[in-house]
Amino acid sequence: MTFSISARCPDTGAFGIAISSSSPAVAARCAHAKADAGVVASQNITDPVLGIRGLELLATGQSAPQVRDALVASTPFADFRQLAIIDRNGITAAFSGSGALGIHRVAEGRDCIAAGNLLAAASIPSAMVKAFEQSRGFLGARLLVALKAGLDAGGEAGPVYSAGVKVVREAEWPVVDLRVDWSEQPIERLIDIWQVYEPQMEDYVRRAVAPESAPSFGVPGDA
């Protein structure tokens, strides 16, 4: 029901994930990222607790394989879960239980990992990794390039209806957390929202950490 790509930017230390699904509000349940820790995609028949717990373990310095093994051992329902993890050093790890739905695959690349289930083709995660590795620019934009590549390669076996992208950097909160919870074209809509948000992103960061030097809002009534 889901395909995702998680990644790290070695230049900025940012981590992020882009994800899409036939289910509504997929990013609310499946996309987990923490600054200076890493990313956990908890998908298939989803348990968000695995994402939350995985970030806690990554934050202690455990590697992606160690976190994967701990999460699988901690749940009595591992057969139903699919995990994709990247740690602060760019090391990746994955798990797909025996109950993973339909065609399910994982592809690992340089500072990235893609995973999916109920896929239209087994090659889709590899197509996402290739697109990410060939892209340039801010991590959020690169993740969306890869997500769109997954869709163009076939995506899910059926239509997708939700999508999201999340990026964490030096702050404790995400600098990007955009979602389309229900749409006939969620990835295209998400890209449209990103194109509006990207030019303003750093302004919102400054308003949080240095409001005295932040730019005006540029809205009616703002002097």
XYZ file of C-alpha atoms in Angstrom:
223
model
C 0.000 0.000 0.000
C 3.043 2.268 0.221
C 6.293 3.318 -1.406
C 8.843 5.610 0.178
C 12.375 6.935 -0.003
C 14.395 7.980 3.037
C 17.688 9.813 2.780
C 20.490 11.765 4.399
C 22.335 14.806 3.074
C 25.998 14.427 4.102
C 26.693 18.105 3.387
C 24.013 19.639 5.636
C 23.252 16.795 8.032
C 19.592 16.872 7.020
C 17.442 13.754 7.000
C 14.176 13.262 5.162
C 11.524 10.979 3.793
C 9.004 11.158 0.964
C 6.151 8.673 0.884
C 2.929 7.877 -0.958
C 0.102 5.387 -0.570
C -3.385 4.366 -1.632
C -4.376 4.901 2.012
C -5.305 8.354 3.352
C -2.852 10.440 5.392
C 0.066 8.035 4.943
C 2.726 10.470 6.157
C 0.927 10.914 9.489
C 1.500 7.250 10.329
C 4.552 6.106 8.410
C 7.084 8.960 8.131
C 9.384 9.400 11.136
C 12.505 11.585 11.184
C 14.604 13.197 13.905
C 17.461 15.674 13.574
C 20.923 14.218 14.280
C 19.382 10.752 14.510
C 17.911 9.485 11.232
C 14.750 8.255 9.567
C 12.424 5.318 10.084
C 9.746 4.426 7.550
C 7.252 2.118 9.260
C 4.927 0.807 6.569
C 2.903 -2.096 5.095
C 0.376 -2.855 7.876
C 1.593 0.104 9.868
C 2.537 0.411 13.514
C 3.599 4.042 14.162
C 5.102 2.994 17.493
C 7.912 1.281 15.584
C 8.802 4.603 13.976
C 8.711 6.469 17.280
C 10.754 3.824 19.069
C 13.181 3.551 16.176
C 14.004 7.257 16.358
C 14.620 6.968 20.087
C 17.130 4.194 19.437
C 18.807 6.039 16.563
C 19.195 9.096 18.798
C 21.283 7.014 21.222
C 23.771 6.337 18.427
C 22.683 2.842 17.514
C 23.217 1.884 13.875
C 20.411 1.253 11.412
C 20.949 -2.554 11.503
C 20.931 -2.525 15.299
C 17.709 -0.523 15.375
C 16.060 -2.781 12.820
C 16.928 -5.876 14.820
C 15.679 -4.309 18.047
C 12.378 -3.242 16.495
C 11.728 -6.622 14.898
C 12.504 -8.378 18.176
C 10.268 -6.035 20.165
C 7.023 -6.597 18.253
C 4.951 -9.791 18.241
C 3.610 -8.786 14.828
C 6.853 -8.499 12.846
C 5.421 -10.569 9.989
C 3.061 -7.693 9.155
C 5.658 -4.918 9.113
C 8.007 -3.322 6.610
C 10.786 -1.045 7.838
C 13.330 1.156 6.080
C 15.904 2.908 8.265
C 18.831 5.284 7.747
C 21.075 6.388 10.599
C 23.165 9.489 11.265
C 26.114 8.009 9.364
C 24.088 7.166 6.265
C 24.017 3.429 7.005
C 20.771 1.780 5.922
C 18.797 -1.271 6.995
C 15.442 -2.778 6.054
C 12.989 -5.469 7.012
C 9.991 -6.948 5.184
C 7.938 -9.475 7.121
C 6.449 -12.566 5.572
C 3.086 -10.797 5.547
C 4.298 -7.877 3.406
C 1.636 -7.242 0.806
C 1.904 -8.015 -2.894
C 5.137 -7.257 -4.701
C 7.440 -5.809 -2.051
C 11.030 -4.728 -2.464
C 13.784 -2.616 -0.904
C 16.653 -0.844 -2.658
C 19.599 0.722 -0.828
C 21.827 3.388 -2.307
C 24.302 6.085 -1.355
C 22.784 7.830 1.679
C 19.300 6.586 0.775
C 16.908 3.661 1.007
C 13.635 3.036 -0.835
C 10.972 0.493 0.046
C 7.509 -0.461 -1.109
C 4.740 -3.008 -0.976
C 1.792 -3.757 -3.252
C 4.018 -2.379 -5.993
C 3.194 -2.425 -9.676
C 6.708 -3.735 -10.386
C 9.664 -4.990 -8.386
C 11.962 -2.401 -10.002
C 10.280 0.660 -8.459
C 12.498 1.086 -5.357
C 15.605 0.854 -7.536
C 14.175 3.519 -9.858
C 13.667 5.794 -6.865
C 17.204 5.273 -5.603
C 18.630 5.985 -9.048
C 16.616 9.191 -9.365
C 17.702 10.350 -5.933
C 21.378 9.660 -6.559
C 21.252 11.556 -9.859
C 19.438 14.576 -8.398
C 20.965 17.726 -6.934
C 19.816 20.500 -4.642
C 18.016 20.680 -1.307
C 17.094 17.333 0.210
C 13.340 17.968 0.073
C 13.438 18.600 -3.655
C 15.580 15.506 -4.253
C 13.169 13.325 -2.281
C 10.256 14.550 -4.369
C 12.163 13.858 -7.582
C 12.663 10.295 -6.376
C 9.043 9.894 -5.276
C 7.820 11.062 -8.675
C 10.241 8.633 -10.326
C 8.620 5.842 -8.344
C 5.208 6.908 -9.548
C 6.410 7.176 -13.150
C 7.902 3.685 -12.914
C 4.500 2.284 -11.987
C 3.969 3.156 -8.341
C 1.473 0.997 -6.525
C -0.546 -1.689 -8.204
C -3.522 0.674 -7.862
C -3.906 4.459 -7.627
C -2.326 6.437 -4.798
C -4.284 9.016 -2.830
C -1.930 10.500 -0.242
C 1.681 11.650 -0.054
C 4.029 13.549 2.206
C 7.559 14.846 2.554
C 9.386 15.564 5.813
C 12.889 16.998 6.335
C 14.699 17.597 9.612
C 17.923 19.524 9.979
C 19.509 21.320 12.961
C 16.237 22.216 14.708
C 14.212 19.860 16.870
C 11.226 20.374 14.571
C 10.933 19.574 10.849
C 11.945 22.370 8.498
C 9.686 20.663 5.944
C 6.518 18.763 6.840
C 4.122 18.859 3.903
C 1.236 16.458 3.332
C -1.554 15.727 0.917
C -3.905 13.497 2.850
C -6.411 12.746 0.078
C -6.259 13.618 -3.608
C -6.627 11.980 -6.996
C -3.061 13.163 -7.758
C -1.340 13.464 -4.393
C 2.269 13.451 -5.584
C 1.671 16.116 -8.206
C -0.223 18.190 -5.628
C 2.579 17.735 -3.106
C 5.117 18.984 -5.638
C 2.933 22.055 -6.255
C 2.828 22.768 -2.510
C 6.595 22.301 -2.255
C 7.167 24.840 -5.007
C 5.182 27.383 -2.987
C 6.879 26.536 0.294
C 10.510 26.132 -0.784
C 11.233 29.859 -1.422
C 9.847 30.694 2.049
C 11.353 27.813 3.997
C 14.423 29.587 5.374
C 12.293 32.594 6.343
C 10.211 30.369 8.607
C 13.366 28.935 10.149
C 14.659 32.453 10.895
C 11.324 33.459 12.431
C 11.759 30.612 14.884
C 15.429 31.045 15.811
C 16.082 34.770 15.163
C 12.740 36.624 14.940
C 14.336 40.045 15.402
C 16.106 39.690 12.037
C 13.431 37.702 10.213
C 11.786 39.153 7.094
C 8.273 40.548 7.147
C 5.379 38.249 6.428
C 4.299 40.047 3.273
C 0.613 39.709 4.095
C -2.092 42.376 4.356
C -1.666 44.394 7.551
C 2.030 43.536 7.923
C 4.008 46.773 7.973
